[in-house]
PDB file of C-alpha atoms and ligand atoms in Angstrom:
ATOM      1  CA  UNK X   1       2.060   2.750  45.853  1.00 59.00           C
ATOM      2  CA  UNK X   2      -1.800   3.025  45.290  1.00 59.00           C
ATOM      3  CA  UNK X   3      -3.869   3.739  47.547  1.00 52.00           C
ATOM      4  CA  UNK X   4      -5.534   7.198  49.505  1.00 49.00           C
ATOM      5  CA  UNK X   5      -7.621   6.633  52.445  1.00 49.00           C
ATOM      6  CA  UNK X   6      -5.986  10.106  54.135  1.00 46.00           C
ATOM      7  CA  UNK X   7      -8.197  12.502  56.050  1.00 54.00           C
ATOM      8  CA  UNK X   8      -9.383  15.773  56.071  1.00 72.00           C
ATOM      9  CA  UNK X   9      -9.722  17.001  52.593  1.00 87.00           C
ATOM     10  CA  UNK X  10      -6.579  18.008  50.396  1.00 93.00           C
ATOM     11  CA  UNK X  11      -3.477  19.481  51.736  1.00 94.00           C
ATOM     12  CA  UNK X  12      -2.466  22.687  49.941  1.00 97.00           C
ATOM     13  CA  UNK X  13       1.351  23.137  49.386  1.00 98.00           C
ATOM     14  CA  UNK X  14       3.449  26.621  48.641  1.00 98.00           C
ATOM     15  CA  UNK X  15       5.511  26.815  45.672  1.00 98.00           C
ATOM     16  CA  UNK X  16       8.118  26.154  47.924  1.00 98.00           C
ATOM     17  CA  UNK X  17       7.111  22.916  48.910  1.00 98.00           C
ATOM     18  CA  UNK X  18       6.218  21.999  45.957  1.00 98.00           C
ATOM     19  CA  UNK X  19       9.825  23.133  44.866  1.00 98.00           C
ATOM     20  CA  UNK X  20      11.236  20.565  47.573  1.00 98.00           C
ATOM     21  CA  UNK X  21       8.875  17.520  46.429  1.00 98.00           C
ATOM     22  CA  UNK X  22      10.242  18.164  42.959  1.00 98.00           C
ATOM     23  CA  UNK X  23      13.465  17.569  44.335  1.00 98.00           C
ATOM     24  CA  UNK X  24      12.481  14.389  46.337  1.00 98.00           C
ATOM     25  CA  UNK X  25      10.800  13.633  42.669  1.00 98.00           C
ATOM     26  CA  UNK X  26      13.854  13.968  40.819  1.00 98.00           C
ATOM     27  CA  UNK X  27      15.874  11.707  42.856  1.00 98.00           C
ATOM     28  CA  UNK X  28      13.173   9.500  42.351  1.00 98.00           C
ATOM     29  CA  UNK X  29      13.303   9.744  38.540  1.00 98.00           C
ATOM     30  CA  UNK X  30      17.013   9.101  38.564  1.00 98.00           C
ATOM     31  CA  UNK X  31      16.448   5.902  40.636  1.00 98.00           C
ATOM     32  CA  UNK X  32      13.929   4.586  38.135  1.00 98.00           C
ATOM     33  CA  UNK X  33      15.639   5.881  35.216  1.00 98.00           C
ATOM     34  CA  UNK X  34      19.288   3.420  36.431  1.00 98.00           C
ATOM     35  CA  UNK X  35      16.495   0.602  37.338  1.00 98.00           C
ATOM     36  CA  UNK X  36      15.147   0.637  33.751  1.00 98.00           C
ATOM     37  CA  UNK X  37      18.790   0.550  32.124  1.00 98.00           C
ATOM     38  CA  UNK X  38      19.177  -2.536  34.610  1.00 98.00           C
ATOM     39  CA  UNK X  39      16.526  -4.214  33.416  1.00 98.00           C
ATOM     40  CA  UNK X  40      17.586  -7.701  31.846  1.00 98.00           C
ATOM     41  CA  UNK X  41      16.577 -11.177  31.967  1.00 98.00           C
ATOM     42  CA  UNK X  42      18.254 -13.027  34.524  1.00 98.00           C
ATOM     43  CA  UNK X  43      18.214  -9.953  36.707  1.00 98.00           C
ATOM     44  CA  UNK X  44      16.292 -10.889  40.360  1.00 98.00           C
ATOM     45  CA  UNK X  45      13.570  -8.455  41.171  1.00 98.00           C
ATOM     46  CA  UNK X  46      15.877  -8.470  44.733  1.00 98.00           C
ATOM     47  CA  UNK X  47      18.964  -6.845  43.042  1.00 98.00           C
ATOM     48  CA  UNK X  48      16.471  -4.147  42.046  1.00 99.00           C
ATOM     49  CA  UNK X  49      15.367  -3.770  45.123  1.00 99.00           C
ATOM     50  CA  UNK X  50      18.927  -3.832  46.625  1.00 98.00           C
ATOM     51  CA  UNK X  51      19.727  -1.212  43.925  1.00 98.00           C
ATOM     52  CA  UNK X  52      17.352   1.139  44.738  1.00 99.00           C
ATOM     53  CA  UNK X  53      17.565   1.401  48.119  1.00 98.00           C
ATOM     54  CA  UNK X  54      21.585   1.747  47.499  1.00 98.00           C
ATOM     55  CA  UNK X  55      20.528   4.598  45.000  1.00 98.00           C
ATOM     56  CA  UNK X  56      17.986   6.637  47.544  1.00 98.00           C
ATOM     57  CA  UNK X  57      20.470   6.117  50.464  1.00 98.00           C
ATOM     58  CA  UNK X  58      23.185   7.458  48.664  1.00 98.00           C
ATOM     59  CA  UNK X  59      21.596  10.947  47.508  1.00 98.00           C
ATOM     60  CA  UNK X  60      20.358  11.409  51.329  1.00 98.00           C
ATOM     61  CA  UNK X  61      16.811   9.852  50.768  1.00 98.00           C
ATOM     62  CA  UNK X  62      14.849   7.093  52.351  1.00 98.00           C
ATOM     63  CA  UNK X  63      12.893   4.914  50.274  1.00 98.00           C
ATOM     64  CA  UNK X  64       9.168   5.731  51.385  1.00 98.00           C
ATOM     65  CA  UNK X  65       7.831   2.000  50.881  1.00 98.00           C
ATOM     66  CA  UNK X  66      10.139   0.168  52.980  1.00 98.00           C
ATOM     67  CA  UNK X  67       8.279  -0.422  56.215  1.00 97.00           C
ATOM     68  CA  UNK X  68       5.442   1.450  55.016  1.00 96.00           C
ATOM     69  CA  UNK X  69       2.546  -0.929  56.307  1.00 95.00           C
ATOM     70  CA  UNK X  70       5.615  -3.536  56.902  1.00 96.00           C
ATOM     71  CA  UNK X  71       6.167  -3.649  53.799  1.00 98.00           C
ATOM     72  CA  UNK X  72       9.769  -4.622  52.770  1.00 98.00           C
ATOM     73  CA  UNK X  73      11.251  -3.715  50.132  1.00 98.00           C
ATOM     74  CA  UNK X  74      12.145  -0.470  48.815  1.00 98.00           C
ATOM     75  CA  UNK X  75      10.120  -0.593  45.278  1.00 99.00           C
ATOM     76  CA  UNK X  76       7.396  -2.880  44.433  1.00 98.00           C
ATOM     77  CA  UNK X  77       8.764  -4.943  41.494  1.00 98.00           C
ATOM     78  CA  UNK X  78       5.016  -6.524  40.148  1.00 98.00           C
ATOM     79  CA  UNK X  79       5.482  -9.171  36.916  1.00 98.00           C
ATOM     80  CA  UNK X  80       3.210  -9.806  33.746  1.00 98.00           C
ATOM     81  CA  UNK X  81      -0.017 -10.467  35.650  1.00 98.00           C
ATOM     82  CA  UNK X  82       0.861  -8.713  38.658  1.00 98.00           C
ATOM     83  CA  UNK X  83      -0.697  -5.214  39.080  1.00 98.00           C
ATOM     84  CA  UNK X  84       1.071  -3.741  41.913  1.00 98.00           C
ATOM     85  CA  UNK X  85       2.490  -4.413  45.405  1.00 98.00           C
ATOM     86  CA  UNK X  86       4.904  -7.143  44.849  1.00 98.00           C
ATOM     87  CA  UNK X  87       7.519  -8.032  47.587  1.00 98.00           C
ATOM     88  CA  UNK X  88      11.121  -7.854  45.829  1.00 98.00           C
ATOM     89  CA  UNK X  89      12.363 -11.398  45.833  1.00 98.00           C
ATOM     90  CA  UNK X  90      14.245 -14.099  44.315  1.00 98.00           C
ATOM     91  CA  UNK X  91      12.176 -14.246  40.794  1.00 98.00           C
ATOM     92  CA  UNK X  92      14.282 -14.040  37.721  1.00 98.00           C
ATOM     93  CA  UNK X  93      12.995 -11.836  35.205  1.00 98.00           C
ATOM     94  CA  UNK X  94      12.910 -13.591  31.814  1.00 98.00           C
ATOM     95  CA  UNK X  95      12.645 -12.498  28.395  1.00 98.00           C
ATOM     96  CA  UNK X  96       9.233 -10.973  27.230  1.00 98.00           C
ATOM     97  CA  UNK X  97       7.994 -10.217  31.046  1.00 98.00           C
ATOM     98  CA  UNK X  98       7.330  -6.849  31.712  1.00 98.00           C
ATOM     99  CA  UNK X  99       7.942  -5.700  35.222  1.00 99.00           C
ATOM    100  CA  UNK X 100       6.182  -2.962  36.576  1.00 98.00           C
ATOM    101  CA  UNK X 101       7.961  -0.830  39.312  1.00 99.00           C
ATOM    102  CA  UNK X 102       6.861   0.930  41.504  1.00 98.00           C
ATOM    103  CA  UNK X 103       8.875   3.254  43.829  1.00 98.00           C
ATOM    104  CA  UNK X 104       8.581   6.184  46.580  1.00 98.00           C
ATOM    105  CA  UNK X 105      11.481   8.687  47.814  1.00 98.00           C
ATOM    106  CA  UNK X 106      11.237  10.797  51.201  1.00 98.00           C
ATOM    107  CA  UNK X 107      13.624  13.617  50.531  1.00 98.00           C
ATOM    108  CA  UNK X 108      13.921  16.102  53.200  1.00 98.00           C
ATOM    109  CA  UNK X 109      10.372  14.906  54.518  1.00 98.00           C
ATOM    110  CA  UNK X 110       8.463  15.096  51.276  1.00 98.00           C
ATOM    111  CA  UNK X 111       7.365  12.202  49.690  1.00 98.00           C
ATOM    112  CA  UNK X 112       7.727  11.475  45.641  1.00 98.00           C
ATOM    113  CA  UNK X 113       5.447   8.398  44.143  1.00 98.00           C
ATOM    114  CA  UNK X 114       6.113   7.364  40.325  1.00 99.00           C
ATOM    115  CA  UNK X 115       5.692   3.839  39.186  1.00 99.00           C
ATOM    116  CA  UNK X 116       6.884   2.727  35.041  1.00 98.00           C
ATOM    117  CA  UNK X 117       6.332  -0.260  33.564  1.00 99.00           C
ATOM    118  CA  UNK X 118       9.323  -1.712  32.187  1.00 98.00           C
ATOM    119  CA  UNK X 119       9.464  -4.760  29.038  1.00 98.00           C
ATOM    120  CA  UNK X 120      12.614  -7.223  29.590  1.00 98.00           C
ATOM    121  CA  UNK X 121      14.391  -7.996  26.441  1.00 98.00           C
ATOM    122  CA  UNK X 122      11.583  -8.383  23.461  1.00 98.00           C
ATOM    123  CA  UNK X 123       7.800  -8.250  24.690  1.00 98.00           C
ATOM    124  CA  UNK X 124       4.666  -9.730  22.790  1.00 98.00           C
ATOM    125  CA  UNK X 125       2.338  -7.365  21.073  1.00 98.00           C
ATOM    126  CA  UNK X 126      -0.073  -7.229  23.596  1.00 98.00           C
ATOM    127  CA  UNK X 127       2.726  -6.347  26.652  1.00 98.00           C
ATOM    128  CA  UNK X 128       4.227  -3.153  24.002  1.00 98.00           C
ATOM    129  CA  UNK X 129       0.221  -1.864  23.030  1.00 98.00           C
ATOM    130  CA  UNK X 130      -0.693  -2.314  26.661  1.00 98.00           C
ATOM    131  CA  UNK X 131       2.641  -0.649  28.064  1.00 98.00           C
ATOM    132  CA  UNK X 132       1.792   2.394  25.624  1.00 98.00           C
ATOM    133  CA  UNK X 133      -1.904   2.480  26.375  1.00 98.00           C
ATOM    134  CA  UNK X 134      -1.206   3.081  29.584  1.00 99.00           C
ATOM    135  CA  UNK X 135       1.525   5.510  29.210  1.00 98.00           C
ATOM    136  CA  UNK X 136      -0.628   7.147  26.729  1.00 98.00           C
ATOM    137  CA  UNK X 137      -3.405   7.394  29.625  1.00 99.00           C
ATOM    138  CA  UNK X 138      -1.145   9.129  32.305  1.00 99.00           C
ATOM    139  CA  UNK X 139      -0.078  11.832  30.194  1.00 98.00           C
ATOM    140  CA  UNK X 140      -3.977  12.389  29.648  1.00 98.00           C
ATOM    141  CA  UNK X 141      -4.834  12.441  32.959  1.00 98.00           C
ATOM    142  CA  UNK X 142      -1.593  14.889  33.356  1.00 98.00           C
ATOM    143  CA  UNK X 143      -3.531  17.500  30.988  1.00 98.00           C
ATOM    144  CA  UNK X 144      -6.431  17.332  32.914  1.00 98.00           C
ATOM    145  CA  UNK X 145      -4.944  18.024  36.462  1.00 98.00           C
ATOM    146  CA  UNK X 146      -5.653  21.949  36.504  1.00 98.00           C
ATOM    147  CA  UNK X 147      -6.604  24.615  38.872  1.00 98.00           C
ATOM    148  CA  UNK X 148     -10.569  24.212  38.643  1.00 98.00           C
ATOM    149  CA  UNK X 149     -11.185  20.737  37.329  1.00 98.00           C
ATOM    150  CA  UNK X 150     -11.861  17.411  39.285  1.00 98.00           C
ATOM    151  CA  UNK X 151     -10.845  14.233  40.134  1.00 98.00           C
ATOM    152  CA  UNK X 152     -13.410  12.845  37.712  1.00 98.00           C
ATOM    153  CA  UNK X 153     -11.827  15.079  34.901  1.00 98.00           C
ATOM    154  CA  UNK X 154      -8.864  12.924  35.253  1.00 98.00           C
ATOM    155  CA  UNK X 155     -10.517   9.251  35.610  1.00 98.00           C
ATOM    156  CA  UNK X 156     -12.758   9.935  32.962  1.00 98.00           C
ATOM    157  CA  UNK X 157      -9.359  11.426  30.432  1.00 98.00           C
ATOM    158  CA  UNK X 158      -7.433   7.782  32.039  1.00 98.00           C
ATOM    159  CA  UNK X 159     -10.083   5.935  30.941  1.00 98.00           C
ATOM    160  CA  UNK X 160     -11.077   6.701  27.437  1.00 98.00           C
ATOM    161  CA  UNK X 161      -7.703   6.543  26.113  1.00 98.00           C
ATOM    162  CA  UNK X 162      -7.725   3.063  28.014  1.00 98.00           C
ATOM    163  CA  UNK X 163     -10.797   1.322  26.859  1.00 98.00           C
ATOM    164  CA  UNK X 164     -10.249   3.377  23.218  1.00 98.00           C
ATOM    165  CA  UNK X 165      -7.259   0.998  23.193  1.00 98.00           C
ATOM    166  CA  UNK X 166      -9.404  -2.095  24.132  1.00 98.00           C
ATOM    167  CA  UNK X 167      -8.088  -2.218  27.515  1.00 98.00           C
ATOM    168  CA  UNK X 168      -9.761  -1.822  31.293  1.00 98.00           C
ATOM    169  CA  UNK X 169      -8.477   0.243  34.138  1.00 98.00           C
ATOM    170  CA  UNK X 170      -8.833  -0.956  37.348  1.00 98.00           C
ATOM    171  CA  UNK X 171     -11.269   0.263  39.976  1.00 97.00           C
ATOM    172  CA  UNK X 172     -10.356  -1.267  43.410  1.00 97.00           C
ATOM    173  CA  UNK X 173      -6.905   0.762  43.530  1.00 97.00           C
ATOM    174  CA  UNK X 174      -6.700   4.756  42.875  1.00 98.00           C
ATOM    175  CA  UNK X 175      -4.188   7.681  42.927  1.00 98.00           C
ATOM    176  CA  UNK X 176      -4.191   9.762  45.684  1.00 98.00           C
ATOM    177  CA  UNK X 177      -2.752  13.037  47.366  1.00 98.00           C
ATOM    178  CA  UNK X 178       0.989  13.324  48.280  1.00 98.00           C
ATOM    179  CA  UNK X 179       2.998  15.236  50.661  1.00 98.00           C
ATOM    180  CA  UNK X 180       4.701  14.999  53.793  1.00 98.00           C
ATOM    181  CA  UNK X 181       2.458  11.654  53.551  1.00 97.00           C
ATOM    182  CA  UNK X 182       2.496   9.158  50.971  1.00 97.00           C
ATOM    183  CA  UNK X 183      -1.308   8.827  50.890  1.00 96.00           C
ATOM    184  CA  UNK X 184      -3.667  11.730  51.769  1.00 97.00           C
ATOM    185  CA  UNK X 185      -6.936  13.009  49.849  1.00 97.00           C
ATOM    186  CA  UNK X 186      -7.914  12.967  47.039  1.00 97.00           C
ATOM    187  CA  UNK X 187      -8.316   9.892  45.719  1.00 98.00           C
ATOM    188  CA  UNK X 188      -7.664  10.446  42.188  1.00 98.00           C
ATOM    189  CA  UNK X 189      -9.351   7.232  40.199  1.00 98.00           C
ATOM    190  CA  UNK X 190      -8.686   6.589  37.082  1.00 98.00           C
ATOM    191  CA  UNK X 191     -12.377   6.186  35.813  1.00 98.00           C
ATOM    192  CA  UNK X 192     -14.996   8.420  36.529  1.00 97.00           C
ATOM    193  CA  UNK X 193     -17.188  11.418  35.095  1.00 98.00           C
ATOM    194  CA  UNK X 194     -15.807  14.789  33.739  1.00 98.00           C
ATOM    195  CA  UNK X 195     -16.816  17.429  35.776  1.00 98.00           C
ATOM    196  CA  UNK X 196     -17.453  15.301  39.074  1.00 98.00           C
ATOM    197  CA  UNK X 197     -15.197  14.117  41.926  1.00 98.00           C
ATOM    198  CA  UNK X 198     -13.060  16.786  44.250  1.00 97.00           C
ATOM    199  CA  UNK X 199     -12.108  20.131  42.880  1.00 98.00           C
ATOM    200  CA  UNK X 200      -8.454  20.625  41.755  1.00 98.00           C
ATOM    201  CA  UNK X 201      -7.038  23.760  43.448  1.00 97.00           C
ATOM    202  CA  UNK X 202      -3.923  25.290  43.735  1.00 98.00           C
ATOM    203  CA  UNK X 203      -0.840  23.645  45.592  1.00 98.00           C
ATOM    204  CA  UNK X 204      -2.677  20.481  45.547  1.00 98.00           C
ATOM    205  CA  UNK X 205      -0.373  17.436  44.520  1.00 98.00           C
ATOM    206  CA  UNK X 206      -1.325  14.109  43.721  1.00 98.00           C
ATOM    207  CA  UNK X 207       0.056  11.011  42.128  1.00 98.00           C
ATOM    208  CA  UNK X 208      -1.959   9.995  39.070  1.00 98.00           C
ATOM    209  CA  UNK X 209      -1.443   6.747  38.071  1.00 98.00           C
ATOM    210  CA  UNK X 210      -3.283   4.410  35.716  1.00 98.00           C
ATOM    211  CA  UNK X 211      -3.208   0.545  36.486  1.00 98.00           C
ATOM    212  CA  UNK X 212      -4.643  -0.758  33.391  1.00 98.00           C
ATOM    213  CA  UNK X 213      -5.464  -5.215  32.165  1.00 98.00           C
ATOM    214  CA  UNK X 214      -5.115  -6.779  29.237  1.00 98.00           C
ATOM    215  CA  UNK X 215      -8.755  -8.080  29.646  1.00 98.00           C
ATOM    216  CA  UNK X 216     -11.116  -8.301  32.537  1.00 98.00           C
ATOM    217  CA  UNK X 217     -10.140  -5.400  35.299  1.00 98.00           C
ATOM    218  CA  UNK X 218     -10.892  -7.666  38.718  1.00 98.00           C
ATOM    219  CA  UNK X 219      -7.778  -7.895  40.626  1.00 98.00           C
ATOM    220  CA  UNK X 220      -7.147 -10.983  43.788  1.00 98.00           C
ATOM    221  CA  UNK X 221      -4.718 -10.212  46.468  1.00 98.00           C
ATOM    222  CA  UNK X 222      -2.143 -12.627  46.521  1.00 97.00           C
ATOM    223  CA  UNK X 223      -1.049 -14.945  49.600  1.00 96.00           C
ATOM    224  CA  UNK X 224       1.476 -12.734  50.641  1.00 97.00           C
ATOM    225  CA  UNK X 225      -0.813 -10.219  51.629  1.00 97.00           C
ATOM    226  CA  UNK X 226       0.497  -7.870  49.424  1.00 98.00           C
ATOM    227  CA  UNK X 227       1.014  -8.698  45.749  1.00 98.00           C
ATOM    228  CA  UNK X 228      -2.513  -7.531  44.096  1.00 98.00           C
ATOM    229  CA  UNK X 229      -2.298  -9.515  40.414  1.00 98.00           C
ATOM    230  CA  UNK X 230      -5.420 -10.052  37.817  1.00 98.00           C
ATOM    231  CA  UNK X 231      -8.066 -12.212  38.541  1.00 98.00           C
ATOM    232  CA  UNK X 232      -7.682 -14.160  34.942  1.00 98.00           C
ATOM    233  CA  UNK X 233      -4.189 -14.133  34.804  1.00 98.00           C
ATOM    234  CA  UNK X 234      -4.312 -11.254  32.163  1.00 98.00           C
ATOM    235  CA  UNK X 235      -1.112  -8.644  31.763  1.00 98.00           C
ATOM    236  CA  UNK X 236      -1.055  -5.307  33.677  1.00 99.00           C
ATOM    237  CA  UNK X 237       0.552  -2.006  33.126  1.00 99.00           C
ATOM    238  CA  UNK X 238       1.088   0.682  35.756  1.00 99.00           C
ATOM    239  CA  UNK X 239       2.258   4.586  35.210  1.00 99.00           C
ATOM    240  CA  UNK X 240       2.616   6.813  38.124  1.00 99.00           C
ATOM    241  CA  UNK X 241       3.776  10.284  38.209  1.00 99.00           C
ATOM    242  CA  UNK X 242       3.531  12.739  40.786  1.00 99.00           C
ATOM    243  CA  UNK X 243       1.601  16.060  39.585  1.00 98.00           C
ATOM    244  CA  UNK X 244       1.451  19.390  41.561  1.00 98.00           C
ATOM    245  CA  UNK X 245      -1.784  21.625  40.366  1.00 98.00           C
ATOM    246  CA  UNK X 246      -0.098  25.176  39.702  1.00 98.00           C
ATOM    247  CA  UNK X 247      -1.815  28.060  38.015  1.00 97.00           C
ATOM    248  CA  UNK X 248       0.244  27.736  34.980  1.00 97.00           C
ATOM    249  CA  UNK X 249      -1.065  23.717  34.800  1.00 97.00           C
ATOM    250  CA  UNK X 250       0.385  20.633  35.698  1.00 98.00           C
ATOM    251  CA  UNK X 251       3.587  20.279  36.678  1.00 98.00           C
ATOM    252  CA  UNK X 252       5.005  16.955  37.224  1.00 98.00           C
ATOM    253  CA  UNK X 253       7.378  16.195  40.587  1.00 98.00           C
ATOM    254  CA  UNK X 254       8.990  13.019  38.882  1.00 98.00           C
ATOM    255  CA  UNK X 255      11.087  14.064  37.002  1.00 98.00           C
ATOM    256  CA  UNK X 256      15.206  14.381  36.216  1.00 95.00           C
ATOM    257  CA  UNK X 257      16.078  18.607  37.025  1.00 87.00           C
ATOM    258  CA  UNK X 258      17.017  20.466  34.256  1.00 74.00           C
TER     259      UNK X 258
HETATM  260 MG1   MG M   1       0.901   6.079  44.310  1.00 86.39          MG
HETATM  261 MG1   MG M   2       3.489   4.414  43.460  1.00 86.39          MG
END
């Protein structure tokens, strides 16, 4: 999920801890890595859901969205102009969506956050360059979370590659710190200035992650109260990884061990 309104600054972790959130992260990479191979038209974004939660269960997690807030599902399965948030329901995915899914694992207390953004069957164009763009932007940001920079060292990495590729990030949702919480400080947008924002230190861990439009960057909350989607109906991409700031650079949480 998106998010950060935590309090009290950043929350510095030993490498020990950040050793266990790697673990909750790689469960968490697994998960997402059997959702993408699921992936299909005619697959309901509720047999996802269903999956997932199967998936954390079974390797001794707990998914980290379900209840969070109230919310219900176990991953937030978001569709074409959808941005992030969706409720896992009864919609069929068809050929040339792209879903965007977004999941959290609690392993041992610690919290893991990654999100991918995931074409079914053959996408347009647009949905492919837009999918990459925002791929492409994450891995920027990645570089730029080091001991000594800022938040704004990230945004502003996010966003050139974004708007270099004739896309917008949005500004209404950010990253954010993650620990034994899913959301504490910073919030990590993914805009800004280089050299501004909160300083990047050691044992800090946040999840970076780039929600980027087709065209205009407003986003509408839907009637659910929870699925946030574009104002004009464009597509949206979403990347998410978790990122611990160690001396020897980034190191991301969410991924497979080994
Ligand atoms: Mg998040
Ligand atoms: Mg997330």
């Amino acid at each position: 999920m998106d998010g950060g309104t935590g309090r009290g600054g950043p929350i510095t972790k030993t490498p020990a801890e950040i050793d266990a959130m790697a673990a909750s992260g790689a469960v968490l990479a697994e998960c997402l890595d059997m959702l993408e191979a699921a992936v299909a038209p005619g697959v309901t974004t509720l047999a996802l859901d269903e999956m997932a939660e199967e998936f954390i269960r079974g390797r001794g997690g707990v998914p980290s969205f379900k209840g969070y807030h109230g919310f219900p599902g176990t991953i937030c399965p978001s569709v074409n102009e959808e941005v992030v948030h969706a409720i896992p329901g009864p919609y069929v995915l068809g050929e040339g969506d792209i879903v965007s899914i977004d999941c959290g694992v609690t392993l041992d207390g610690w919290v893991s956050d990654s999100a991918r953004t995931i074409p079914v069957g053959e996408v347009g164009q647009v949905a492919s360059d837009l999918m990459d763009a925002t791929r492409r932007s994450l891995a920027a940001g990645i570089t730029q979370a080091r001991p000594g920079n800022r938040t704004g060292d990230i945004g502003a990495a996010v966003q050139e590659v974004v708007e270099r590729a004739g896309f917008n990030v949005v500004r209404t949702l950010v990253g954010h710190g993650v620990g034994r919480s899913m959301h504490e400080e910073p919030q990590v947008p993914n805009f800004g200035t280089a050299g501004t924002g909160v300083l990047l230190e050691e044992g800090i861990v946040i999840a970076i992650e780039p929600m980027v439009t087709e065209k205009d960057p407003e986003v509408v909350l839907g009637g659910d109260g929870w699925v946030v989607a574009t104002r004009d109906m464009g597509l949206a991409a979403h990347f998410e990884h978790t990122v611990a700031i160690t001396a020897s650079g980034p190191r991301i949480l969410t991924r497979r061990a080994g």
